[in-house]
Amino acid sequence: GRHVLWAEEAFVDIDHPVVNSGDYGIRLDDSAGVLRSGTFRTTCNAIDINGHKIVAGADYELSVINNSIETNERAGFTAYDDAFVDLGGNTISGASEGSGVIVKSSIVNAHHNIIGPIGGWNGFWMFGAFDVRIENNSIAQTAKDPIIAGGYHYGESGWSLNSPQPARVHVANNSVEWSGGPCQSTKVREGRVGAADVGESALPRRAVGRRRLRTVRNAEARSRRWSAIAASDSSAETMAKKSSSIARA
């Protein structure tokens, strides 16, 4: 099958797309901009992002926000090979043979998403030289791990993984529900069993440079905006209840 829309090296503004059937949804290669408020019902991957837009040495981010994603078999969202993505406010479910979110060697800020149920594998699956923030998400009813960061199953029976690479993930303020089970794996740090945690000096240069700093600042700013929106909604609801009570009185 093919993607409904495939764009390369473009600045995009895709608003309210609807893909109600088909194998694949949207693929964006080496692009920047925004993909928002879409509805995706696909058999395979719904949204695939590969690489990011670079103009005159400047890196441009792609925002994937407020989309409703349900797949029959494969991943809801993927970011591969130096993608630079803000992933926020999406609902992702299905994936009877895949994971909700897959990140390979990319920078992703994932926040305020609802992940699950996932029938195949994991909520978040990250591998390669990734640099990811996972904050204020809800992850529930995943068939395997809610979050896999790196190749900690490397060398284990039943897993086919490349050698682990230096990578980083920040996980905070998420709601995670899982049925549990035994945790048995080889501890791998910096490609070595039992080695110390990977420091910044061991990370890829792209992960500790200008893009990383901007990603952190953007994430903090977005978190403040989302908190302000939530507070505003709560205040409005409270005022509506008070008005209703006064009217009844």
PDB file of N, CA and C in Angstrom, residues 113-170:
ATOM      1  N   ASN A 113      -0.292  13.459  25.325  1.00  0.00           N
ATOM      2  CA  ASN A 113      -0.888  12.454  24.445  1.00  0.00           C
ATOM      3  C   ASN A 113      -1.580  11.375  25.267  1.00  0.00           C
ATOM      4  N   ILE A 114      -2.568  10.728  24.654  1.00  0.00           N
ATOM      5  CA  ILE A 114      -3.244   9.585  25.265  1.00  0.00           C
ATOM      6  C   ILE A 114      -2.896   8.365  24.415  1.00  0.00           C
ATOM      7  N   ILE A 115      -2.136   7.449  24.993  1.00  0.00           N
ATOM      8  CA  ILE A 115      -1.648   6.275  24.264  1.00  0.00           C
ATOM      9  C   ILE A 115      -2.315   5.032  24.827  1.00  0.00           C
ATOM     10  N   GLY A 116      -3.016   4.277  23.973  1.00  0.00           N
ATOM     11  CA  GLY A 116      -3.624   3.040  24.394  1.00  0.00           C
ATOM     12  C   GLY A 116      -5.141   3.032  24.176  1.00  0.00           C
ATOM     13  N   PRO A 117      -5.708   1.817  24.106  1.00  0.00           N
ATOM     14  CA  PRO A 117      -5.001   0.531  24.212  1.00  0.00           C
ATOM     15  C   PRO A 117      -4.167   0.218  22.970  1.00  0.00           C
ATOM     16  N   ILE A 118      -3.040  -0.464  23.214  1.00  0.00           N
ATOM     17  CA  ILE A 118      -2.132  -0.907  22.155  1.00  0.00           C
ATOM     18  C   ILE A 118      -2.089  -2.434  22.195  1.00  0.00           C
ATOM     19  N   GLY A 119      -2.557  -3.071  21.130  1.00  0.00           N
ATOM     20  CA  GLY A 119      -2.705  -4.525  21.150  1.00  0.00           C
ATOM     21  C   GLY A 119      -1.459  -5.314  20.823  1.00  0.00           C
ATOM     22  N   GLY A 120      -0.470  -4.682  20.174  1.00  0.00           N
ATOM     23  CA  GLY A 120       0.689  -5.439  19.712  1.00  0.00           C
ATOM     24  C   GLY A 120       1.869  -5.400  20.662  1.00  0.00           C
ATOM     25  N   TRP A 121       2.463  -4.193  20.829  1.00  0.00           N
ATOM     26  CA  TRP A 121       3.701  -4.112  21.580  1.00  0.00           C
ATOM     27  C   TRP A 121       3.673  -3.009  22.639  1.00  0.00           C
ATOM     28  N   ASN A 122       4.363  -1.906  22.373  1.00  0.00           N
ATOM     29  CA  ASN A 122       4.654  -0.930  23.414  1.00  0.00           C
ATOM     30  C   ASN A 122       3.900   0.392  23.208  1.00  0.00           C
ATOM     31  N   GLY A 123       3.839   1.180  24.292  1.00  0.00           N
ATOM     32  CA  GLY A 123       3.313   2.532  24.163  1.00  0.00           C
ATOM     33  C   GLY A 123       4.299   3.408  23.414  1.00  0.00           C
ATOM     34  N   PHE A 124       5.499   3.567  23.978  1.00  0.00           N
ATOM     35  CA  PHE A 124       6.610   4.260  23.322  1.00  0.00           C
ATOM     36  C   PHE A 124       7.739   3.254  23.120  1.00  0.00           C
ATOM     37  N   TRP A 125       8.281   3.205  21.914  1.00  0.00           N
ATOM     38  CA  TRP A 125       9.452   2.376  21.641  1.00  0.00           C
ATOM     39  C   TRP A 125      10.511   3.258  21.008  1.00  0.00           C
ATOM     40  N   MET A 126      11.641   3.428  21.690  1.00  0.00           N
ATOM     41  CA  MET A 126      12.713   4.290  21.219  1.00  0.00           C
ATOM     42  C   MET A 126      14.001   3.501  21.074  1.00  0.00           C
ATOM     43  N   PHE A 127      14.696   3.693  19.968  1.00  0.00           N
ATOM     44  CA  PHE A 127      15.968   3.014  19.763  1.00  0.00           C
ATOM     45  C   PHE A 127      16.859   3.865  18.871  1.00  0.00           C
ATOM     46  N   GLY A 128      18.126   3.465  18.757  1.00  0.00           N
ATOM     47  CA  GLY A 128      19.080   4.291  18.030  1.00  0.00           C
ATOM     48  C   GLY A 128      19.573   5.422  18.921  1.00  0.00           C
ATOM     49  N   ALA A 129      20.093   6.493  18.305  1.00  0.00           N
ATOM     50  CA  ALA A 129      20.621   7.655  19.039  1.00  0.00           C
ATOM     51  C   ALA A 129      19.524   8.696  19.201  1.00  0.00           C
ATOM     52  N   PHE A 130      18.563   8.408  20.049  1.00  0.00           N
ATOM     53  CA  PHE A 130      17.403   9.281  20.206  1.00  0.00           C
ATOM     54  C   PHE A 130      17.610  10.278  21.345  1.00  0.00           C
ATOM     55  N   ASP A 131      16.810  11.347  21.322  1.00  0.00           N
ATOM     56  CA  ASP A 131      16.788  12.343  22.378  1.00  0.00           C
ATOM     57  C   ASP A 131      15.323  12.744  22.561  1.00  0.00           C
ATOM     58  N   VAL A 132      14.670  12.256  23.613  1.00  0.00           N
ATOM     59  CA  VAL A 132      13.207  12.325  23.719  1.00  0.00           C
ATOM     60  C   VAL A 132      12.783  12.831  25.095  1.00  0.00           C
ATOM     61  N   ARG A 133      11.753  13.673  25.094  1.00  0.00           N
ATOM     62  CA  ARG A 133      11.079  14.071  26.327  1.00  0.00           C
ATOM     63  C   ARG A 133       9.667  13.487  26.309  1.00  0.00           C
ATOM     64  N   ILE A 134       9.276  12.816  27.392  1.00  0.00           N
ATOM     65  CA  ILE A 134       7.938  12.238  27.532  1.00  0.00           C
ATOM     66  C   ILE A 134       7.331  12.814  28.800  1.00  0.00           C
ATOM     67  N   GLU A 135       6.419  13.764  28.649  1.00  0.00           N
ATOM     68  CA  GLU A 135       5.855  14.458  29.803  1.00  0.00           C
ATOM     69  C   GLU A 135       4.343  14.624  29.671  1.00  0.00           C
ATOM     70  N   ASN A 136       3.645  14.438  30.792  1.00  0.00           N
ATOM     71  CA  ASN A 136       2.201  14.704  30.872  1.00  0.00           C
ATOM     72  C   ASN A 136       1.385  13.883  29.872  1.00  0.00           C
ATOM     73  N   ASN A 137       1.803  12.650  29.645  1.00  0.00           N
ATOM     74  CA  ASN A 137       1.061  11.735  28.790  1.00  0.00           C
ATOM     75  C   ASN A 137       0.303  10.711  29.630  1.00  0.00           C
ATOM     76  N   SER A 138      -0.715  10.100  29.031  1.00  0.00           N
ATOM     77  CA  SER A 138      -1.423   8.977  29.635  1.00  0.00           C
ATOM     78  C   SER A 138      -1.144   7.746  28.788  1.00  0.00           C
ATOM     79  N   ILE A 139      -0.601   6.703  29.414  1.00  0.00           N
ATOM     80  CA  ILE A 139      -0.240   5.474  28.706  1.00  0.00           C
ATOM     81  C   ILE A 139      -0.913   4.306  29.428  1.00  0.00           C
ATOM     82  N   ALA A 140      -1.778   3.580  28.721  1.00  0.00           N
ATOM     83  CA  ALA A 140      -2.529   2.514  29.377  1.00  0.00           C
ATOM     84  C   ALA A 140      -2.812   1.377  28.417  1.00  0.00           C
ATOM     85  N   GLN A 141      -2.975   0.184  28.977  1.00  0.00           N
ATOM     86  CA  GLN A 141      -3.399  -1.004  28.233  1.00  0.00           C
ATOM     87  C   GLN A 141      -2.486  -1.294  27.044  1.00  0.00           C
ATOM     88  N   THR A 142      -1.194  -1.351  27.326  1.00  0.00           N
ATOM     89  CA  THR A 142      -0.231  -1.754  26.299  1.00  0.00           C
ATOM     90  C   THR A 142       0.083  -3.234  26.463  1.00  0.00           C
ATOM     91  N   ALA A 143       0.152  -3.945  25.340  1.00  0.00           N
ATOM     92  CA  ALA A 143       0.375  -5.393  25.399  1.00  0.00           C
ATOM     93  C   ALA A 143       1.736  -5.729  26.005  1.00  0.00           C
ATOM     94  N   LYS A 144       2.740  -4.902  25.729  1.00  0.00           N
ATOM     95  CA  LYS A 144       4.081  -5.122  26.281  1.00  0.00           C
ATOM     96  C   LYS A 144       4.422  -3.943  27.205  1.00  0.00           C
ATOM     97  N   ASP A 145       5.633  -3.414  27.083  1.00  0.00           N
ATOM     98  CA  ASP A 145       6.066  -2.332  27.963  1.00  0.00           C
ATOM     99  C   ASP A 145       5.388  -1.008  27.611  1.00  0.00           C
ATOM    100  N   PRO A 146       4.989  -0.227  28.611  1.00  0.00           N
ATOM    101  CA  PRO A 146       4.488   1.113  28.312  1.00  0.00           C
ATOM    102  C   PRO A 146       5.542   1.987  27.641  1.00  0.00           C
ATOM    103  N   ILE A 147       6.802   1.875  28.100  1.00  0.00           N
ATOM    104  CA  ILE A 147       7.896   2.663  27.532  1.00  0.00           C
ATOM    105  C   ILE A 147       9.138   1.791  27.432  1.00  0.00           C
ATOM    106  N   ILE A 148       9.706   1.718  26.236  1.00  0.00           N
ATOM    107  CA  ILE A 148      11.013   1.088  26.055  1.00  0.00           C
ATOM    108  C   ILE A 148      11.970   2.159  25.560  1.00  0.00           C
ATOM    109  N   ALA A 149      13.005   2.430  26.339  1.00  0.00           N
ATOM    110  CA  ALA A 149      14.013   3.419  25.977  1.00  0.00           C
ATOM    111  C   ALA A 149      15.334   2.704  25.725  1.00  0.00           C
ATOM    112  N   GLY A 150      15.681   2.557  24.457  1.00  0.00           N
ATOM    113  CA  GLY A 150      16.936   1.898  24.117  1.00  0.00           C
ATOM    114  C   GLY A 150      16.800   0.400  23.989  1.00  0.00           C
ATOM    115  N   GLY A 151      17.909  -0.241  23.676  1.00  0.00           N
ATOM    116  CA  GLY A 151      17.884  -1.674  23.417  1.00  0.00           C
ATOM    117  C   GLY A 151      18.205  -2.506  24.627  1.00  0.00           C
ATOM    118  N   TYR A 152      17.420  -2.327  25.718  1.00  0.00           N
ATOM    119  CA  TYR A 152      17.770  -3.090  26.914  1.00  0.00           C
ATOM    120  C   TYR A 152      17.454  -4.565  26.768  1.00  0.00           C
ATOM    121  N   HIS A 153      16.738  -4.948  25.702  1.00  0.00           N
ATOM    122  CA  HIS A 153      16.542  -6.368  25.427  1.00  0.00           C
ATOM    123  C   HIS A 153      17.635  -6.921  24.500  1.00  0.00           C
ATOM    124  N   TYR A 154      18.649  -6.103  24.217  1.00  0.00           N
ATOM    125  CA  TYR A 154      19.726  -6.510  23.316  1.00  0.00           C
ATOM    126  C   TYR A 154      20.396  -7.792  23.812  1.00  0.00           C
ATOM    127  N   GLY A 155      20.505  -8.758  22.921  1.00  0.00           N
ATOM    128  CA  GLY A 155      21.158 -10.017  23.264  1.00  0.00           C
ATOM    129  C   GLY A 155      20.261 -11.038  23.908  1.00  0.00           C
ATOM    130  N   GLU A 156      18.996 -10.690  24.157  1.00  0.00           N
ATOM    131  CA  GLU A 156      18.090 -11.639  24.782  1.00  0.00           C
ATOM    132  C   GLU A 156      17.394 -12.508  23.739  1.00  0.00           C
ATOM    133  N   SER A 157      17.035 -13.692  24.147  1.00  0.00           N
ATOM    134  CA  SER A 157      16.344 -14.623  23.251  1.00  0.00           C
ATOM    135  C   SER A 157      15.006 -14.037  22.816  1.00  0.00           C
ATOM    136  N   GLY A 158      14.732 -14.131  21.529  1.00  0.00           N
ATOM    137  CA  GLY A 158      13.470 -13.647  21.000  1.00  0.00           C
ATOM    138  C   GLY A 158      13.486 -12.200  20.552  1.00  0.00           C
ATOM    139  N   TRP A 159      14.614 -11.513  20.737  1.00  0.00           N
ATOM    140  CA  TRP A 159      14.724 -10.115  20.339  1.00  0.00           C
ATOM    141  C   TRP A 159      15.825  -9.968  19.296  1.00  0.00           C
ATOM    142  N   SER A 160      15.532  -9.231  18.232  1.00  0.00           N
ATOM    143  CA  SER A 160      16.512  -8.950  17.186  1.00  0.00           C
ATOM    144  C   SER A 160      16.761  -7.447  17.165  1.00  0.00           C
ATOM    145  N   LEU A 161      17.831  -7.005  17.830  1.00  0.00           N
ATOM    146  CA  LEU A 161      18.130  -5.577  17.975  1.00  0.00           C
ATOM    147  C   LEU A 161      19.576  -5.296  17.608  1.00  0.00           C
ATOM    148  N   ASN A 162      19.801  -4.111  17.025  1.00  0.00           N
ATOM    149  CA  ASN A 162      21.169  -3.656  16.793  1.00  0.00           C
ATOM    150  C   ASN A 162      21.813  -3.273  18.111  1.00  0.00           C
ATOM    151  N   SER A 163      23.137  -3.129  18.110  1.00  0.00           N
ATOM    152  CA  SER A 163      23.842  -2.751  19.325  1.00  0.00           C
ATOM    153  C   SER A 163      23.323  -1.410  19.845  1.00  0.00           C
ATOM    154  N   PRO A 164      23.141  -1.261  21.155  1.00  0.00           N
ATOM    155  CA  PRO A 164      22.649   0.004  21.716  1.00  0.00           C
ATOM    156  C   PRO A 164      23.585   1.163  21.405  1.00  0.00           C
ATOM    157  N   GLN A 165      23.006   2.361  21.279  1.00  0.00           N
ATOM    158  CA  GLN A 165      23.769   3.570  21.015  1.00  0.00           C
ATOM    159  C   GLN A 165      23.534   4.581  22.133  1.00  0.00           C
ATOM    160  N   PRO A 166      24.458   5.531  22.327  1.00  0.00           N
ATOM    161  CA  PRO A 166      24.216   6.580  23.326  1.00  0.00           C
ATOM    162  C   PRO A 166      22.928   7.337  23.005  1.00  0.00           C
ATOM    163  N   ALA A 167      22.090   7.527  23.997  1.00  0.00           N
ATOM    164  CA  ALA A 167      20.792   8.161  23.791  1.00  0.00           C
ATOM    165  C   ALA A 167      20.319   8.745  25.110  1.00  0.00           C
ATOM    166  N   ARG A 168      19.194   9.489  25.050  1.00  0.00           N
ATOM    167  CA  ARG A 168      18.706  10.127  26.264  1.00  0.00           C
ATOM    168  C   ARG A 168      17.188  10.236  26.207  1.00  0.00           C
ATOM    169  N   VAL A 169      16.534  10.043  27.373  1.00  0.00           N
ATOM    170  CA  VAL A 169      15.087  10.263  27.479  1.00  0.00           C
ATOM    171  C   VAL A 169      14.789  10.882  28.840  1.00  0.00           C
ATOM    172  N   HIS A 170      13.907  11.856  28.846  1.00  0.00           N
ATOM    173  CA  HIS A 170      13.425  12.485  30.072  1.00  0.00           C
ATOM    174  C   HIS A 170      11.955  12.129  30.215  1.00  0.00           C
TER     175      HIS A 170
END
